[in-house]
Short mmCIF file of C-alpha atoms and ligand atoms in Angstrom, two decimals:
data_model
loop_
_atom_site.label_atom_id
_atom_site.label_comp_id
_atom_site.label_asym_id
_atom_site.label_seq_id
_atom_site.Cartn_x
_atom_site.Cartn_y
_atom_site.Cartn_z
CA UNK N 1467 0.00 0.00 0.00
CA UNK N 1468 1.14 3.54 -0.78
CA UNK N 1469 2.06 5.60 2.27
CA UNK N 1470 -0.26 8.10 3.97
CA UNK N 1471 1.05 11.50 4.99
CA UNK N 1472 -0.27 13.38 8.02
CA UNK N 1473 0.78 17.01 8.44
CA UNK N 1474 0.18 18.94 11.65
CA UNK N 1475 1.14 22.43 12.73
CA UNK N 1476 1.26 23.42 16.40
CA UNK N 1477 -0.28 26.80 15.56
CA UNK N 1478 -3.31 25.24 13.91
CA UNK N 1479 -5.24 24.18 16.96
CA UNK N 1480 -9.00 23.95 16.87
CA UNK N 1481 -11.62 23.75 19.60
CA UNK N 1482 -11.19 22.49 23.14
CA UNK N 1483 -12.44 18.91 23.43
CA UNK N 1484 -15.34 19.03 25.89
CA UNK N 1485 -14.96 16.17 28.36
CA UNK N 1486 -18.72 15.61 28.08
CA UNK N 1487 -17.99 14.03 24.66
CA UNK N 1488 -17.22 10.90 26.67
CA UNK N 1489 -20.76 10.53 27.98
CA UNK N 1490 -23.11 7.59 27.89
CA UNK N 1491 -26.76 6.74 28.43
CA UNK N 1492 -28.82 4.61 30.85
CA UNK N 1493 -32.43 3.93 29.89
CA UNK N 1494 -35.12 1.97 31.72
CA UNK N 1495 -34.87 -0.60 28.97
CA UNK N 1496 -34.12 -4.31 29.12
CA UNK N 1497 -31.44 -5.04 31.73
CA UNK N 1498 -29.69 -1.66 31.68
CA UNK N 1499 -31.03 -0.50 35.04
CA UNK N 1500 -32.36 -3.73 36.58
CA UNK N 1501 -29.56 -6.31 36.47
CA UNK N 1502 -27.09 -3.71 35.20
CA UNK N 1503 -26.77 -0.65 37.44
CA UNK N 1504 -29.13 -1.98 40.09
CA UNK N 1505 -29.07 -5.59 41.27
CA UNK N 1506 -29.70 -5.61 45.05
CA UNK N 1507 -29.10 -9.34 45.56
CA UNK N 1508 -25.80 -9.37 43.65
CA UNK N 1509 -22.78 -10.23 45.85
CA UNK N 1510 -21.09 -6.97 44.77
CA UNK N 1511 -24.15 -4.78 45.43
CA UNK N 1512 -23.66 -1.92 47.88
CA UNK N 1513 -26.15 -0.86 50.56
CA UNK N 1514 -28.31 0.86 47.91
CA UNK N 1515 -28.35 -2.15 45.59
CA UNK N 1516 -25.90 -0.66 43.06
CA UNK N 1517 -23.44 -3.09 41.49
CA UNK N 1518 -19.98 -1.93 42.49
CA UNK N 1519 -18.30 -4.02 39.76
CA UNK N 1520 -20.38 -2.08 37.20
CA UNK N 1521 -19.50 1.24 38.83
CA UNK N 1522 -15.78 0.32 38.65
CA UNK N 1523 -16.05 -0.66 34.97
CA UNK N 1524 -17.82 2.63 34.19
CA UNK N 1525 -15.18 4.62 36.08
CA UNK N 1526 -12.44 2.78 34.15
CA UNK N 1527 -14.25 3.51 30.90
CA UNK N 1528 -13.91 7.22 31.68
CA UNK N 1529 -17.63 8.05 31.31
CA UNK N 1530 -18.31 11.69 32.18
CA UNK N 1531 -22.04 12.31 31.70
CA UNK N 1532 -24.94 9.82 31.81
CA UNK N 1533 -28.24 10.62 30.09
CA UNK N 1534 -31.33 9.20 31.89
CA UNK N 1535 -34.08 7.77 32.00
CA UNK N 1536 -34.65 7.47 28.22
CA UNK N 1537 -34.80 7.16 25.31
CA UNK N 1538 -38.21 6.03 24.15
CA UNK N 1539 -39.01 5.14 27.76
CA UNK N 1540 -39.15 8.76 28.87
CA UNK N 1541 -42.02 9.63 26.55
CA UNK N 1542 -44.57 7.79 28.72
CA UNK N 1543 -42.77 8.04 32.08
CA UNK N 1544 -44.35 9.45 35.23
CA UNK N 1545 -41.31 10.39 37.29
CA UNK N 1546 -43.41 10.58 40.47
CA UNK N 1547 -43.85 6.78 40.25
CA UNK N 1548 -40.14 6.34 40.87
CA UNK N 1549 -39.70 8.39 44.05
CA UNK N 1550 -40.71 7.86 47.68
CA UNK N 1551 -40.89 4.64 49.70
CA UNK N 1552 -40.14 1.68 47.44
CA UNK N 1553 -43.01 -0.44 48.70
CA UNK N 1554 -45.49 2.25 47.63
CA UNK N 1555 -44.14 2.67 44.10
CA UNK N 1556 -46.54 1.37 41.42
CA UNK N 1557 -45.74 -1.28 38.87
CA UNK N 1558 -46.76 0.00 35.45
CA UNK N 1559 -47.01 -1.38 31.94
CA UNK N 1560 -44.13 0.28 30.08
CA UNK N 1561 -45.60 0.92 26.66
CA UNK N 1562 -42.51 2.08 24.76
CA UNK N 1563 -40.83 -1.33 25.05
CA UNK N 1564 -43.79 -3.56 26.14
CA UNK N 1565 -42.33 -4.53 29.51
CA UNK N 1566 -43.32 -4.04 33.16
CA UNK N 1567 -41.65 -1.20 35.06
CA UNK N 1568 -41.32 -1.82 38.80
CA UNK N 1569 -40.09 1.70 39.60
CA UNK N 1570 -37.69 0.36 42.21
CA UNK N 1571 -35.02 2.61 40.69
CA UNK N 1572 -35.94 6.25 40.06
CA UNK N 1573 -34.64 9.80 40.14
CA UNK N 1574 -33.20 9.75 43.68
CA UNK N 1575 -31.45 6.43 43.10
CA UNK N 1576 -30.02 7.76 39.83
CA UNK N 1577 -28.63 10.88 41.51
CA UNK N 1578 -27.00 8.84 44.24
CA UNK N 1579 -25.65 6.36 41.68
CA UNK N 1580 -24.15 9.22 39.62
CA UNK N 1581 -22.23 10.46 42.66
CA UNK N 1582 -20.82 7.01 43.28
CA UNK N 1583 -19.92 6.56 39.60
CA UNK N 1584 -18.34 10.03 39.38
CA UNK N 1585 -20.53 11.12 36.45
CA UNK N 1586 -22.70 14.15 35.73
CA UNK N 1587 -26.45 13.43 35.40
CA UNK N 1588 -28.16 14.53 32.17
CA UNK N 1589 -31.93 14.27 32.62
CA UNK N 1590 -34.60 13.88 29.95
CA UNK N 1591 -38.15 15.12 30.53
CA UNK N 1592 -41.32 13.58 29.14
CA UNK N 1593 -42.69 15.73 26.31
CA UNK N 1594 -44.59 12.79 24.80
CA UNK N 1595 -47.48 11.94 27.12
CA UNK N 1596 -46.80 15.00 29.31
CA UNK N 1597 -45.60 18.58 28.86
CA UNK N 1598 -44.07 21.76 30.27
CA UNK N 1599 -45.86 21.59 33.62
CA UNK N 1600 -44.50 18.16 34.55
CA UNK N 1601 -41.06 19.03 33.24
CA UNK N 1602 -40.99 22.08 35.51
CA UNK N 1603 -42.15 19.98 38.48
CA UNK N 1604 -39.36 17.47 37.95
CA UNK N 1605 -36.86 20.32 37.74
CA UNK N 1606 -38.23 21.72 41.01
CA UNK N 1607 -37.87 18.25 42.56
CA UNK N 1608 -34.24 18.05 41.46
CA UNK N 1609 -32.90 21.56 41.75
CA UNK N 1610 -34.98 23.77 44.08
CA UNK N 1611 -34.10 24.61 47.67
CA UNK N 1612 -36.54 23.14 50.23
CA UNK N 1613 -39.58 25.31 50.93
CA UNK N 1614 -41.84 24.44 48.00
CA UNK N 1615 -43.95 21.36 47.28
CA UNK N 1616 -41.68 19.24 45.06
CA UNK N 1617 -38.42 20.38 46.67
CA UNK N 1618 -39.86 19.38 50.06
CA UNK N 1619 -40.87 16.05 48.56
CA UNK N 1620 -37.24 15.46 47.56
CA UNK N 1621 -35.99 16.56 50.98
CA UNK N 1622 -38.35 14.07 52.61
CA UNK N 1623 -37.56 11.23 50.20
CA UNK N 1624 -33.84 11.49 49.78
CA UNK N 1625 -31.86 14.70 49.96
CA UNK N 1626 -32.24 18.10 51.56
CA UNK N 1627 -29.59 19.40 49.19
CA UNK N 1628 -30.72 20.08 45.63
CA UNK N 1629 -29.08 17.90 43.00
CA UNK N 1630 -28.10 20.82 40.76
CA UNK N 1631 -28.75 19.00 37.49
CA UNK N 1632 -27.51 21.23 34.70
CA UNK N 1633 -28.36 19.34 31.50
CA UNK N 1634 -31.98 18.73 30.48
CA UNK N 1635 -33.16 17.00 27.28
CA UNK N 1636 -36.52 18.30 26.06
CA UNK N 1637 -38.08 14.93 25.23
CA UNK N 1638 -36.65 12.19 23.05
CA UNK N 1639 -36.82 11.55 19.27
CA UNK N 1640 -40.16 13.34 19.01
CA UNK N 1641 -39.93 13.25 15.19
CA UNK N 1642 -40.22 9.45 15.24
CA UNK N 1643 -43.66 7.93 14.55
CA UNK N 1644 -42.74 5.17 17.07
CA UNK N 1645 -42.45 7.71 19.88
CA UNK N 1646 -45.25 7.95 22.45
CA UNK N 1647 -46.67 11.43 21.85
CA UNK N 1648 -44.92 11.84 18.47
CA UNK N 1649 -45.39 15.36 17.11
CA UNK N 1650 -44.75 17.24 13.92
CA UNK N 1651 -41.92 19.78 13.98
CA UNK N 1652 -44.16 22.76 14.71
CA UNK N 1653 -46.02 21.13 17.60
CA UNK N 1654 -42.81 19.78 19.08
CA UNK N 1655 -41.03 23.12 18.79
CA UNK N 1656 -43.93 24.94 20.52
CA UNK N 1657 -43.93 22.37 23.35
CA UNK N 1658 -40.15 22.33 23.74
CA UNK N 1659 -39.98 26.10 23.67
CA UNK N 1660 -42.56 26.54 26.42
CA UNK N 1661 -41.02 23.75 28.52
CA UNK N 1662 -37.55 25.24 28.18
CA UNK N 1663 -38.82 28.72 28.96
CA UNK N 1664 -40.70 27.57 32.08
CA UNK N 1665 -37.74 25.49 33.26
CA UNK N 1666 -35.28 28.35 32.84
CA UNK N 1667 -37.61 30.72 34.71
CA UNK N 1668 -37.36 28.30 37.61
CA UNK N 1669 -33.62 27.64 37.28
CA UNK N 1670 -31.70 29.98 34.93
CA UNK N 1671 -28.50 27.94 35.38
CA UNK N 1672 -29.70 24.91 33.45
CA UNK N 1673 -28.95 24.14 29.81
CA UNK N 1674 -31.55 22.53 27.57
CA UNK N 1675 -31.29 20.25 24.56
CA UNK N 1676 -33.97 20.27 21.87
CA UNK N 1677 -34.66 17.08 19.92
CA UNK N 1678 -33.18 17.02 16.45
CA UNK N 1679 -34.00 14.23 14.01
CA UNK N 1680 -33.79 10.62 15.19
CA UNK N 1681 -31.36 10.00 12.38
CA UNK N 1682 -30.34 11.64 9.13
CA UNK N 1683 -32.48 9.20 7.13
CA UNK N 1684 -35.78 10.58 8.47
CA UNK N 1685 -37.99 12.11 5.77
CA UNK N 1686 -38.38 15.22 7.87
CA UNK N 1687 -34.62 15.63 8.47
CA UNK N 1688 -33.48 19.21 7.78
CA UNK N 1689 -37.02 20.66 7.78
CA UNK N 1690 -37.38 19.43 11.37
CA UNK N 1691 -34.10 21.01 12.48
CA UNK N 1692 -34.86 24.25 10.67
CA UNK N 1693 -38.27 24.64 12.30
CA UNK N 1694 -37.12 23.59 15.78
CA UNK N 1695 -34.09 25.89 15.67
CA UNK N 1696 -36.16 28.74 14.33
CA UNK N 1697 -38.80 28.52 17.07
CA UNK N 1698 -36.59 27.51 20.01
CA UNK N 1699 -33.46 29.51 19.18
CA UNK N 1700 -33.68 31.82 22.17
CA UNK N 1701 -34.56 29.20 24.76
CA UNK N 1702 -32.33 26.19 24.02
CA UNK N 1703 -28.58 25.59 24.14
CA UNK N 1704 -28.15 22.41 22.08
CA UNK N 1705 -29.92 20.37 19.44
CA UNK N 1706 -29.58 16.59 19.52
CA UNK N 1707 -28.33 14.13 16.89
CA UNK N 1708 -28.72 10.33 17.04
CA UNK N 1709 -27.03 7.73 14.84
CA UNK N 1710 -26.71 3.96 14.93
CA UNK N 1711 -24.78 1.96 12.33
CA UNK N 1712 -25.32 -1.68 11.41
CA UNK N 1713 -24.07 -4.26 8.97
CA UNK N 1714 -26.94 -6.68 8.49
CA UNK N 1715 -25.94 -7.06 4.83
CA UNK N 1716 -22.40 -8.17 5.72
CA UNK N 1717 -20.72 -5.45 3.61
CA UNK N 1718 -17.68 -4.75 5.80
CA UNK N 1719 -15.95 -2.08 3.63
CA UNK N 1720 -19.17 0.00 3.63
CA UNK N 1721 -19.70 -0.63 7.35
CA UNK N 1722 -16.19 0.60 8.14
CA UNK N 1723 -16.83 3.75 6.08
CA UNK N 1724 -20.09 4.66 7.84
CA UNK N 1725 -18.44 7.24 10.09
CA UNK N 1726 -18.17 9.43 6.97
CA UNK N 1727 -21.92 9.85 7.11
CA UNK N 1728 -21.61 10.84 10.78
CA UNK N 1729 -19.20 13.57 9.65
CA UNK N 1730 -21.66 14.85 7.09
CA UNK N 1731 -24.63 14.62 9.50
CA UNK N 1732 -22.73 16.88 11.93
CA UNK N 1733 -21.69 19.24 9.13
CA UNK N 1734 -25.26 19.51 7.83
CA UNK N 1735 -26.83 20.28 11.22
CA UNK N 1736 -23.96 22.69 11.90
CA UNK N 1737 -24.76 24.53 8.66
CA UNK N 1738 -28.44 24.73 9.60
CA UNK N 1739 -27.44 26.30 12.92
CA UNK N 1740 -25.36 28.86 11.04
CA UNK N 1741 -28.25 29.58 8.67
CA UNK N 1742 -30.76 30.17 11.45
CA UNK N 1743 -28.22 32.23 13.39
CA UNK N 1744 -27.56 34.40 10.35
CA UNK N 1745 -31.27 34.80 9.60
CA UNK N 1746 -31.90 35.94 13.15
CA UNK N 1747 -28.78 38.15 13.19
CA UNK N 1748 -28.12 36.44 16.51
CA UNK N 1749 -24.96 36.56 18.60
CA UNK N 1750 -25.97 33.45 20.45
CA UNK N 1751 -24.74 29.97 19.53
CA UNK N 1752 -26.52 26.63 19.64
CA UNK N 1753 -24.27 23.56 19.86
CA UNK N 1754 -24.71 19.87 19.15
CA UNK N 1755 -25.49 17.15 21.64
CA UNK N 1756 -24.85 13.80 19.92
CA UNK N 1757 -26.71 12.06 22.68
CA UNK N 1758 -27.21 8.62 21.11
CA UNK N 1759 -24.54 6.96 18.98
CA UNK N 1760 -23.29 3.42 18.55
CA UNK N 1761 -23.31 0.29 16.45
CA UNK N 1762 -26.66 -1.50 16.78
CA UNK N 1763 -27.83 -4.47 14.71
CA UNK N 1764 -26.63 -7.78 16.15
CA UNK N 1765 -29.73 -8.19 18.33
CA UNK N 1766 -32.24 -7.26 15.61
CA UNK N 1767 -35.16 -9.67 15.60
CA UNK N 1768 -34.38 -11.16 19.04
CA UNK N 1769 -37.56 -12.05 20.92
CA UNK N 1770 -38.43 -11.45 24.57
CA UNK N 1771 -41.44 -12.09 26.76
CA UNK N 1772 -43.75 -9.10 26.47
CA UNK N 1773 -44.70 -7.34 29.73
CA UNK N 1774 -42.02 -9.15 31.70
CA UNK N 1775 -39.68 -7.31 34.11
CA UNK N 1776 -36.23 -6.41 32.75
CA UNK N 1777 -36.09 -8.98 29.93
CA UNK N 1778 -32.97 -9.09 27.75
CA UNK N 1779 -33.58 -6.50 25.01
CA UNK N 1780 -31.05 -5.12 22.49
CA UNK N 1781 -28.23 -7.21 23.95
CA UNK N 1782 -25.84 -6.82 21.02
CA UNK N 1783 -22.68 -8.90 21.28
CA UNK N 1784 -20.03 -6.77 19.62
CA UNK N 1785 -17.24 -8.11 17.44
CA UNK N 1786 -13.86 -6.80 16.36
CA UNK N 1787 -15.30 -5.04 13.27
CA UNK N 1788 -17.45 -2.99 15.65
CA UNK N 1789 -14.31 -1.91 17.55
CA UNK N 1790 -13.10 -0.20 14.38
CA UNK N 1791 -16.44 1.44 13.59
CA UNK N 1792 -16.90 2.72 17.15
CA UNK N 1793 -13.31 4.03 17.07
CA UNK N 1794 -13.97 5.93 13.84
CA UNK N 1795 -17.27 7.31 15.22
CA UNK N 1796 -15.40 8.63 18.26
CA UNK N 1797 -12.85 10.23 15.97
CA UNK N 1798 -15.68 11.95 14.11
CA UNK N 1799 -17.09 13.41 17.34
CA UNK N 1800 -13.68 14.70 18.42
CA UNK N 1801 -12.88 16.16 14.99
CA UNK N 1802 -16.07 18.21 15.37
CA UNK N 1803 -15.29 19.46 18.88
CA UNK N 1804 -16.12 22.99 17.75
CA UNK N 1805 -19.76 21.95 17.29
CA UNK N 1806 -20.28 18.81 19.38
CA UNK N 1807 -20.09 19.56 23.11
CA UNK N 1808 -21.92 16.53 24.50
CA UNK N 1809 -22.04 12.94 23.21
CA UNK N 1810 -23.60 9.86 24.76
CA UNK N 1811 -22.69 6.35 23.72
CA UNK N 1812 -25.99 4.48 23.75
CA UNK N 1813 -26.04 2.72 26.07
CA UNK N 1814 -23.85 1.93 29.08
CA UNK N 1815 -24.74 -1.57 30.38
CA UNK N 1816 -26.39 -4.62 28.76
CA UNK N 1817 -28.41 -2.66 26.18
CA UNK N 1818 -26.24 -2.07 23.08
CA UNK N 1819 -23.47 -1.52 25.58
CA UNK N 1820 -19.72 -1.83 26.09
CA UNK N 1821 -20.34 -3.53 29.47
CA UNK N 1822 -22.37 -6.72 29.86
CA UNK N 1823 -23.48 -8.39 33.07
CA UNK N 1824 -25.12 -11.62 34.08
CA UNK N 1825 -27.98 -10.66 36.40
CA UNK N 1826 -26.59 -11.76 39.79
CA UNK N 1827 -23.33 -12.84 38.14
CA UNK N 1828 -20.26 -11.87 36.13
CA UNK N 1829 -19.30 -8.78 34.15
CA UNK N 1830 -17.62 -8.61 30.72
CA UNK N 1831 -16.06 -5.81 28.71
CA UNK N 1832 -17.15 -5.96 25.09
CA UNK N 1833 -14.83 -5.34 22.13
CA UNK N 1834 -16.04 -1.74 21.91
CA UNK N 1835 -15.08 -0.96 25.50
CA UNK N 1836 -11.37 -0.48 24.86
CA UNK N 1837 -11.20 2.21 22.14
CA UNK N 1838 -13.67 4.24 24.19
CA UNK N 1839 -11.71 3.77 27.41
CA UNK N 1840 -8.35 4.69 25.86
CA UNK N 1841 -9.74 7.68 23.99
CA UNK N 1842 -11.57 9.04 27.05
CA UNK N 1843 -8.48 8.64 29.22
CA UNK N 1844 -5.95 10.06 26.76
CA UNK N 1845 -7.49 12.37 24.19
CA UNK N 1846 -8.03 15.79 25.73
CA UNK N 1847 -7.06 19.42 25.25
CA UNK N 1848 -7.45 20.97 21.83
CA UNK N 1849 -8.15 19.14 18.62
CA UNK N 1850 -5.59 19.88 15.88
CA UNK N 1851 -6.42 20.75 12.33
CA UNK N 1852 -4.85 18.12 10.12
CA UNK N 1853 -3.98 17.44 6.53
CA UNK N 1854 -4.17 13.76 5.70
CA UNK N 1855 -3.15 12.60 2.23
CA UNK N 1856 -4.13 8.98 2.22
CA UNK N 1857 -4.82 6.13 -0.19
CA UNK N 1858 -8.55 5.62 -0.69
CA UNK N 1859 -11.05 2.93 -1.65
CA UNK N 1860 -14.50 2.69 -3.18
CA UNK N 1861 -17.20 0.41 -1.85
CA UNK N 1862 -20.90 -0.19 -2.40
CA UNK N 1863 -22.13 2.76 -0.33
CA UNK N 1864 -19.21 5.22 -0.49
CA UNK N 1865 -16.50 6.43 -2.83
CA UNK N 1866 -13.09 7.86 -1.96
CA UNK N 1867 -12.97 6.43 1.54
CA UNK N 1868 -9.59 7.18 3.15
CA UNK N 1869 -8.10 3.94 4.49
CA UNK N 1870 -6.93 5.80 7.56
CA UNK N 1871 -9.13 7.81 9.88
CA UNK N 1872 -7.10 10.03 12.20
CA UNK N 1873 -7.68 12.57 14.91
CA UNK N 1874 -4.96 14.52 16.72
CA UNK N 1875 -5.11 16.53 19.93
CA UNK N 1876 -2.69 18.56 21.98
CA UNK N 1877 -2.95 18.98 25.74
CA UNK N 1878 -0.08 20.86 27.39
CA UNK N 1879 3.06 18.87 26.69
CA UNK N 1880 1.24 15.89 25.21
CA UNK N 1881 0.22 15.10 21.65
CA UNK N 1882 -2.13 12.19 20.90
CA UNK N 1883 -2.75 10.67 17.49
CA UNK N 1884 -5.61 8.20 17.10
CA UNK N 1885 -5.67 6.11 13.91
CA UNK N 1886 -8.13 3.58 12.51
CA UNK N 1887 -6.99 1.53 9.50
CA UNK N 1888 -10.01 0.47 7.43
CA UNK N 1889 -7.97 -1.72 5.08
CA UNK N 1890 -8.80 -5.33 5.78
CA UNK N 1891 -5.78 -6.69 3.92
CA UNK N 1892 -2.87 -4.30 4.18
CA UNK N 1893 -0.97 -2.28 6.74
CA UNK N 1894 -0.65 1.41 5.81
CA UNK N 1895 2.72 3.19 6.27
CA UNK N 1896 1.99 6.52 7.96
CA UNK N 1897 4.45 9.39 7.72
CA UNK N 1898 3.64 12.19 10.17
CA UNK N 1899 5.24 15.59 9.67
CA UNK N 1900 4.87 17.74 12.77
CA UNK N 1901 5.64 21.43 12.57
CA UNK N 1902 6.34 23.61 15.59
CA UNK N 1903 6.07 20.93 18.27
CA UNK N 1904 9.70 21.27 19.46
CA UNK N 1905 11.47 18.14 20.61
CA UNK N 1906 9.19 15.18 20.10
CA UNK N 1907 9.42 12.05 22.27
CA UNK N 1908 7.51 8.81 22.06
CA UNK N 1909 5.61 8.12 25.29
CA UNK N 1910 3.38 5.14 24.58
CA UNK N 1911 1.11 3.50 22.06
CA UNK N 1912 -1.77 1.02 22.13
CA UNK N 1913 -3.18 -1.03 19.30
CA UNK N 1914 -6.17 -3.31 18.88
CA UNK N 1915 -5.40 -5.47 15.86
CA UNK N 1916 -4.82 -8.93 14.53
CA UNK N 1917 -8.25 -10.44 15.16
CA UNK N 1918 -10.75 -12.03 12.81
CA UNK N 1919 -13.50 -9.47 12.26
CA UNK N 1920 -16.10 -11.65 13.97
CA UNK N 1921 -14.07 -12.16 17.18
CA UNK N 1922 -16.13 -11.35 20.30
CA UNK N 1923 -15.37 -10.99 24.01
CA UNK N 1924 -17.31 -13.21 26.40
CA UNK N 1925 -17.73 -13.64 30.16
CA UNK N 1926 -14.94 -16.25 30.00
CA UNK N 1927 -12.37 -14.52 27.82
CA UNK N 1928 -11.65 -11.10 26.34
CA UNK N 1929 -9.43 -11.66 23.31
CA UNK N 1930 -10.14 -8.22 21.83
CA UNK N 1931 -8.21 -5.83 24.03
CA UNK N 1932 -5.35 -3.39 23.54
CA UNK N 1933 -1.68 -4.33 23.49
CA UNK N 1934 1.37 -2.06 23.19
CA UNK N 1935 1.80 -0.71 19.66
CA UNK N 1936 5.03 -1.20 17.73
CA UNK N 1937 7.16 1.82 18.51
CA UNK N 1938 7.09 4.39 15.69
CA UNK N 1939 10.39 5.50 14.16
CA UNK N 1940 11.11 9.10 15.24
CA UNK N 1941 12.32 11.20 12.32
CA UNK N 1942 13.36 14.50 13.90
CA UNK N 1943 10.33 16.38 12.57
CA UNK N 1944 7.75 13.67 13.11
CA UNK N 1945 7.43 9.92 13.03
CA UNK N 1946 6.84 6.94 10.77
CA UNK N 1947 4.51 4.17 11.86
CA UNK N 1948 3.20 1.09 10.11
CA UNK N 1949 -0.51 0.97 10.90
CA UNK N 1950 -1.61 -2.69 10.97
CA UNK N 1951 -4.42 -3.84 8.67
CA UNK N 1952 -7.86 -3.57 10.31
CA UNK N 1953 -6.69 -1.83 13.46
CA UNK N 1954 -7.43 0.85 16.03
CA UNK N 1955 -4.37 2.69 17.43
CA UNK N 1956 -3.51 5.49 19.83
CA UNK N 1957 -0.02 7.04 20.07
CA UNK N 1958 1.08 9.55 22.70
CA UNK N 1959 4.10 11.83 22.28
CA UNK N 1960 5.75 14.37 24.53
CA UNK N 1961 6.23 17.81 22.99
CA UNK N 1962 8.08 20.91 24.17
O1 AHR A 3062 -31.03 3.45 22.58
C1 AHR A 3062 -32.14 2.69 22.19
C2 AHR A 3062 -33.27 3.54 21.62
O2 AHR A 3062 -32.83 4.10 20.41
C3 AHR A 3062 -33.69 4.73 22.43
O3 AHR A 3062 -34.66 4.41 23.40
C4 AHR A 3062 -34.28 5.64 21.40
O4 AHR A 3062 -34.15 7.00 21.75
C5 AHR A 3062 -33.55 5.29 20.13
O5 AHR A 3062 -34.40 5.08 19.08
#
């Protein structure tokens, strides 16, 4: 394979990488909460029933923000059902996923769990079956000082101190016909606008996230964003994007190239923001919250017992090919750090997740766990503009796909370079020319490579995990590295 050339200049730094890009998502869905976060009879459960092995795995993953409680679930959720004495909490049919919700885990448990897991809560309010009034009440429950009805309710149930939740999603995927309370763009924008306005009157320190399209393939995509941004511009801080990639057709070269469409999704919504901003002659900015992203297809068609409690739903078992796609999706989010300020891998445990548990039993780290963990731990500071001249391929769904996908960041005296090689057959020689970085030293490198694409991690063994990368050759003004075929890699260098 011809070599790829990466050129970086120390003066060409871009946006600060917001640490909330390394967020995730916990929905009352399948075994995410019950059997995942909360499993009171598990030997590793703490005094509140939270699995401490799961908390440790989430801390190691480097998760920063967790979105809760849905997802589709939130659009029919009565948050009051999930607070107060457990024995008085009602069991309800959960109509988004056709299960039974026991409400044994609710808002107060989530807040306490977030503290233990060291993550920031990101709450979603129900704008499907409910509206602005209930959203405001939940905000009062979470954030108001004692002395009013819902704040006193919280003080009695769990905590005198307000929780100070800053991030609030205004519903979930309200453009989707599957959503309880689905609305057209105008109706949704009116509802979201009045909810956001009421919530900010109560607590001006919060930030709100309006629903964008459920994915870029929706018929209403673009018109939806334009209308929502136009109506809600003054009251919201972010608009959401969601994307899941799959490979049911078994076309690996196209699957590995899918992150290109994530790039263009972000660019398109970014341009719409600029258009609305220009039309309004506004000084304000609205940013992107990519609050659901992942690979999702392995569990398609799996059956479960309807109306049962916490059945296994969406339990994708990820393979090595997914490691590469998830790595490239992360690169895409970081490359767009100027626009994307929050991102949530959907989801965190058991449901399309990097962490799997046996209810009452063991825990496993899926193949997708490791690129996320290493990126979250190492890639920080400012993203660097880059010039990548790279051999390319064509496939069924894309043309001119660069074999390498790179993202580079500088944080103080550290430079990180993350590289995915999409070539299934050949290593790619990478020549990096680094201008203005002073004396460059190699610190460390990790690679995930050398596996058959269908290799999976199980409760018994985790073959897909990082190992030290071959040390690049330092050239005086950069480095040369041979990037293994089908691989994810992260190199760290010291700079002056
Ligand atoms: O993450 C699984 C589901 O995907 C969420 O509930 C929904 O928002 C999306 O369609």
